[in-house]
Coordinates of C-alpha atoms in Angstrom, one line a residue:
M714 CA 2.7 17.2 -6.0
S715 CA 0.0 14.5 -7.0
W716 CA 0.6 11.2 -5.4
V717 CA -0.9 9.3 -8.2
K718 CA 0.0 11.3 -11.3
E719 CA 3.7 12.0 -10.3
G720 CA 6.2 10.3 -12.4
E721 CA 6.1 9.3 -16.2
L722 CA 6.0 5.8 -17.9
S723 CA 9.4 5.0 -19.4
F724 CA 9.8 4.9 -23.3
W725 CA 9.3 1.1 -23.3
E726 CA 6.2 1.2 -21.0
R727 CA 4.7 3.9 -23.3
F728 CA 5.5 1.9 -26.3
C729 CA 4.0 -1.4 -25.0
A730 CA 1.0 0.7 -23.6
N731 CA 0.2 2.0 -27.1
I732 CA 0.3 -1.5 -28.6
I733 CA -1.9 -3.0 -25.7
K734 CA -4.4 -0.2 -26.3
A735 CA -4.8 -1.4 -29.9
G736 CA -6.8 -4.3 -28.5
P737 CA -10.1 -4.6 -26.4
M738 CA -9.3 -2.8 -23.1
P739 CA -10.8 -3.4 -19.8
K740 CA -12.8 -0.5 -18.4
H741 CA -12.8 -1.8 -14.7
I742 CA -10.2 -3.8 -12.9
A743 CA -10.4 -5.2 -9.4
F744 CA -7.4 -6.0 -7.2
I745 CA -6.8 -8.3 -4.3
M746 CA -3.7 -6.7 -3.2
D747 CA -2.1 -9.7 -1.4
G748 CA 1.4 -10.2 -0.1
N749 CA 2.2 -7.2 2.1
R750 CA 3.2 -9.2 5.2
R751 CA 5.2 -11.8 3.1
Y752 CA 7.0 -9.0 1.6
A753 CA 7.9 -7.4 4.9
K754 CA 9.1 -10.9 6.0
K755 CA 11.2 -11.3 2.8
C756 CA 12.9 -7.9 3.2
Q757 CA 13.1 -8.3 6.9
V758 CA 11.3 -5.1 7.8
E759 CA 8.4 -4.4 10.0
R760 CA 4.9 -5.5 9.0
Q761 CA 3.8 -2.0 9.0
E762 CA 6.5 -1.0 6.4
G763 CA 5.1 -3.8 4.2
H764 CA 1.5 -2.3 4.4
S765 CA 3.1 1.1 3.8
Q766 CA 4.8 -0.3 0.4
G767 CA 1.5 -1.8 -0.4
F768 CA -0.3 1.7 -0.3
N769 CA 2.5 3.3 -2.4
K770 CA 2.2 0.5 -5.0
L771 CA -1.5 1.3 -5.1
A772 CA -0.9 4.8 -6.1
E773 CA 1.6 3.7 -8.6
T774 CA -0.7 1.1 -10.1
L775 CA -3.5 3.8 -10.3
R776 CA -1.1 5.9 -12.4
W777 CA -0.5 3.1 -14.7
C778 CA -4.3 2.4 -15.2
L779 CA -4.6 6.2 -15.9
N780 CA -2.1 5.9 -18.7
L781 CA -3.7 2.8 -20.1
G782 CA -7.2 4.5 -20.2
I783 CA -8.7 2.3 -17.5
L784 CA -11.6 4.2 -16.1
E785 CA -12.3 2.6 -12.7
V786 CA -10.3 0.5 -10.2
T787 CA -11.7 -1.5 -7.2
V788 CA -9.4 -2.8 -4.3
Y789 CA -9.9 -5.2 -1.5
A790 CA -8.1 -3.2 1.3
F791 CA -9.4 -4.8 4.3
S792 CA -11.7 -7.6 4.9
I793 CA -13.9 -8.1 7.9
E794 CA -11.8 -11.3 8.6
N795 CA -8.6 -9.2 8.9
F796 CA -9.9 -7.9 12.2
K797 CA -8.9 -11.2 13.7
R798 CA -5.3 -10.0 13.3
S799 CA -3.2 -8.6 16.3
K800 CA -4.7 -5.2 17.7
S801 CA -1.4 -3.5 17.1
E802 CA -1.4 -4.6 13.4
V803 CA -5.1 -3.6 12.9
D804 CA -4.6 -0.3 14.7
G805 CA -1.4 0.4 12.4
L806 CA -3.5 -0.6 9.3
M807 CA -6.3 1.9 10.3
D808 CA -3.9 4.9 10.9
L809 CA -2.1 4.1 7.5
A810 CA -5.4 3.7 5.8
R811 CA -6.7 7.1 7.0
E812 CA -3.5 8.8 5.8
K813 CA -3.1 7.3 2.5
F814 CA -6.9 7.2 1.4
S815 CA -7.3 10.8 2.6
R816 CA -4.7 11.8 0.3
L817 CA -6.3 9.8 -2.6
M818 CA -9.6 11.3 -1.9
E819 CA -8.1 14.7 -2.3
E820 CA -7.1 13.8 -5.7
Q821 CA -10.4 12.7 -6.7
C822 CA -9.3 9.2 -7.8
F823 CA -11.4 6.8 -9.9
L824 CA -11.0 4.4 -7.1
N825 CA -13.6 2.2 -5.1
I826 CA -12.2 1.0 -1.7
C827 CA -13.6 -2.1 -0.2
F828 CA -12.9 -1.9 3.5
A829 CA -14.3 -3.9 6.3
Y830 CA -15.9 -5.9 3.5
T831 CA -17.0 -9.4 2.5
S832 CA -19.0 -10.4 -0.5
R833 CA -21.3 -12.6 1.6
H834 CA -22.2 -9.7 3.9
E835 CA -22.8 -7.5 0.9
I836 CA -25.2 -10.0 -0.8
S837 CA -27.1 -10.7 2.5
N838 CA -27.4 -6.8 3.0
A839 CA -28.8 -6.4 -0.5
V840 CA -31.5 -9.1 0.4
R841 CA -32.3 -7.4 3.8
E842 CA -32.6 -4.0 1.9
M843 CA -35.2 -5.7 -0.6
A844 CA -37.0 -7.3 2.4
W845 CA -37.0 -3.7 4.0
G846 CA -38.6 -2.3 0.8
V847 CA -41.3 -4.9 0.9
E848 CA -42.0 -4.2 4.6
Q849 CA -42.1 -0.5 3.9
G850 CA -44.8 -1.0 1.0
L851 CA -42.3 0.5 -1.5
L852 CA -42.0 -2.9 -3.2
D853 CA -44.3 -5.9 -4.0
P854 CA -42.8 -9.2 -3.3
S855 CA -43.0 -9.9 -7.0
D856 CA -40.6 -7.1 -7.6
V857 CA -37.8 -8.9 -6.1
S858 CA -35.3 -10.3 -8.6
E859 CA -31.8 -10.7 -9.6
S860 CA -31.8 -7.5 -11.4
L861 CA -33.0 -5.7 -8.3
L862 CA -30.5 -7.4 -6.1
D863 CA -27.7 -6.3 -8.5
K864 CA -28.9 -2.7 -8.0
C865 CA -29.0 -3.0 -4.1
L866 CA -25.3 -4.0 -4.0
Y867 CA -22.6 -1.4 -2.8
T868 CA -21.2 -1.4 -6.3
N869 CA -24.4 -0.6 -8.0
H870 CA -23.2 2.7 -9.6
S871 CA -20.2 0.8 -11.3
P872 CA -19.8 -1.6 -14.2
H873 CA -18.8 -5.2 -13.0
P874 CA -15.1 -5.6 -13.1
D875 CA -13.7 -6.9 -16.5
I876 CA -10.6 -8.4 -14.7
L877 CA -10.0 -9.4 -11.3
I878 CA -6.4 -9.7 -10.3
R879 CA -5.0 -11.3 -7.2
T880 CA -1.3 -11.2 -6.4
S881 CA 1.1 -13.3 -4.0
G882 CA 0.2 -16.7 -5.9
E883 CA -3.0 -17.4 -3.8
V884 CA -5.8 -18.9 -6.2
R885 CA -9.0 -17.9 -4.3
L886 CA -11.3 -15.0 -4.3
S887 CA -11.4 -14.7 -0.5
D888 CA -15.1 -13.4 -0.5
F889 CA -14.4 -10.6 -2.8
L890 CA -16.8 -9.5 -5.2
L891 CA -18.3 -12.9 -5.7
W892 CA -21.6 -11.6 -7.6
Q893 CA -19.9 -9.1 -9.6
T894 CA -17.1 -11.2 -11.0
S895 CA -19.2 -14.2 -12.4
H896 CA -18.1 -13.1 -15.9
S897 CA -14.8 -11.5 -15.2
C898 CA -11.3 -12.6 -16.5
L899 CA -9.6 -13.9 -13.4
V900 CA -5.9 -13.6 -13.1
F901 CA -3.7 -14.9 -10.3
Q902 CA -0.1 -13.6 -10.3
P903 CA 2.7 -15.0 -8.0
V904 CA 4.3 -11.6 -7.4
L905 CA 4.0 -9.9 -4.0
W906 CA 1.8 -6.9 -4.1
P907 CA 4.6 -4.2 -3.1
E908 CA 6.8 -5.8 -6.0
Y909 CA 4.0 -5.5 -8.6
T910 CA 5.1 -3.8 -11.9
F911 CA 3.8 -2.3 -15.0
W912 CA 4.7 -5.5 -16.9
N913 CA 2.6 -7.6 -14.4
L914 CA -0.5 -5.4 -15.1
C915 CA 0.2 -5.6 -18.9
E916 CA 0.4 -9.4 -18.6
A917 CA -3.1 -9.4 -17.1
I918 CA -4.5 -7.2 -19.7
L919 CA -3.2 -9.5 -22.3
Q920 CA -4.8 -12.5 -20.8
F921 CA -8.1 -10.6 -20.8
Q922 CA -7.6 -9.7 -24.4
M923 CA -6.7 -13.3 -25.4
N924 CA -9.9 -14.5 -23.6
H925 CA -12.1 -11.6 -24.6
S926 CA -13.0 -12.7 -28.2
M927 CA -16.8 -12.6 -28.4
L928 CA -17.3 -15.2 -25.7
Q929 CA -17.2 -13.0 -22.5
Q930 CA -19.4 -10.3 -23.9
K931 CA -21.6 -12.9 -25.5
A932 CA -21.8 -14.7 -22.0
R933 CA -23.1 -11.4 -20.4
D934 CA -25.5 -10.7 -23.0
M935 CA -27.1 -14.1 -22.9
Y936 CA -27.3 -13.9 -19.1
A937 CA -29.0 -10.5 -19.5
E938 CA -31.4 -11.7 -22.0
E939 CA -32.3 -14.7 -19.9
R940 CA -33.3 -12.5 -17.0
K941 CA -35.5 -10.4 -19.4
R942 CA -37.2 -13.6 -20.7
Q943 CA -37.8 -14.7 -17.1
Q944 CA -39.2 -11.5 -16.0
L945 CA -41.5 -11.5 -19.0
E946 CA -42.8 -15.0 -18.3
R947 CA -43.6 -13.8 -14.8
D948 CA -45.5 -10.7 -16.0
Q949 CA -47.5 -12.8 -18.6
A950 CA -48.4 -15.2 -15.8
A951 CA -49.5 -12.3 -13.5
V952 CA -51.6 -10.7 -16.5
T953 CA -53.3 -14.2 -17.1
E954 CA -54.1 -14.4 -13.5
Q955 CA -55.8 -10.8 -13.6
L956 CA -57.7 -11.9 -16.5
L957 CA -59.1 -15.0 -14.9
Q958 CA -60.0 -13.1 -11.7
E959 CA -62.0 -10.7 -13.8
G960 CA -63.9 -13.5 -15.5
L961 CA -62.2 -12.7 -18.9
P962 CA -60.4 -15.3 -21.2
A963 CA -56.8 -15.8 -20.5
S964 CA -55.9 -16.1 -24.2
G965 CA -58.4 -13.5 -25.3
D966 CA -57.8 -10.1 -26.9
P967 CA -54.1 -9.9 -27.7
Q968 CA -54.3 -6.0 -27.5
L969 CA -55.6 -6.1 -24.0
R970 CA -52.9 -8.4 -23.0
R971 CA -50.2 -6.1 -24.3
T972 CA -51.9 -3.2 -22.6
R973 CA -51.9 -4.9 -19.3
L974 CA -48.4 -6.1 -19.7
H975 CA -47.3 -2.6 -20.4
K976 CA -49.1 -1.2 -17.3
L977 CA -47.6 -4.0 -15.0
S978 CA -44.1 -3.2 -16.2
A979 CA -44.5 0.5 -16.0
R980 CA -45.8 0.3 -12.3
R981 CA -43.2 -2.1 -11.3
E982 CA -40.5 0.2 -12.6
E983 CA -42.1 3.1 -10.9
R984 CA -42.1 1.1 -7.5
V985 CA -38.3 -0.1 -8.1
Q986 CA -37.3 3.6 -8.9
G987 CA -39.0 4.8 -5.8
F988 CA -37.5 2.1 -3.6
L989 CA -33.9 2.8 -5.0
Q990 CA -34.3 6.5 -4.2
A991 CA -35.5 5.7 -0.7
L992 CA -32.6 3.3 -0.4
E993 CA -30.0 6.0 -1.3
L994 CA -31.5 8.3 1.2
K995 CA -31.3 5.6 3.9
R996 CA -27.8 4.9 3.2
A997 CA -26.7 8.6 3.1
D998 CA -28.5 9.1 6.6
W999 CA -26.5 6.0 7.8
L1000 CA -23.2 7.5 6.5
A1001 CA -23.9 10.9 7.9
H1002 CA -24.9 9.4 11.3
L1003 CA -21.6 7.3 11.0
G1004 CA -19.5 10.4 10.2
T1005 CA -21.0 12.2 13.2
A1006 CA -20.5 9.4 15.5
S1007 CA -16.8 9.1 14.6
T1008 CA -15.9 12.8 15.3

């Protein structure tokens, strides 16, 4: 039986789900699943049992998201900092993660898992990848931009989260998706993760809907337009420099400037696409090597 799809919503859950879906719905939700150890302490059970209940809650939450039409979920399963915990707890978590995530992979879930992850490491790695592209001659230094960095992140194939939810009452992001959540609705809830309910999820979505209006989308659109404007200014400056180097007037033939701008943009896009394809192959080779080394 499917771990995610087993079980149905109750009548009242279906009723409320239909009402909520009448409003703007998030397409992507990120979770910081916090509180497993405190749950274990509260219930006087082993920490491993708390983590196991946390994984079970994830499967249940994915089912709720499926019923609500939420297309993608990202979870903070294990940070790099978590390796500082005791060896027995880390080993237990690794074994549990292999078992539970293997089961989820078999079900082809709409789930991104951040494991041994921090956002600072992700961003610094994206910068190193762009530097590698320049060193390899795949990119010009002028091709490096915020937009390109965004495409070098691990999440480049996913839309940025509409909502980031953290449980357990902690009000911090703990180095999770710092770049991607700059325009997300942040929801901090006091409930411990293994005790999370459908109604907690509904509360978070209602917060998103109340804050959605046009402001959130408007902020994203304005930011995207600003990035385009800055790129256009850089391109115009580069065309001006080209014309001056050729002894032509910088503010001469408008048609010539437009043609040069178009060529400059097309060449940059060609370089960027070539770099991104090379980066995908590089990462695929790394993953294949990692898989071979772990067997």
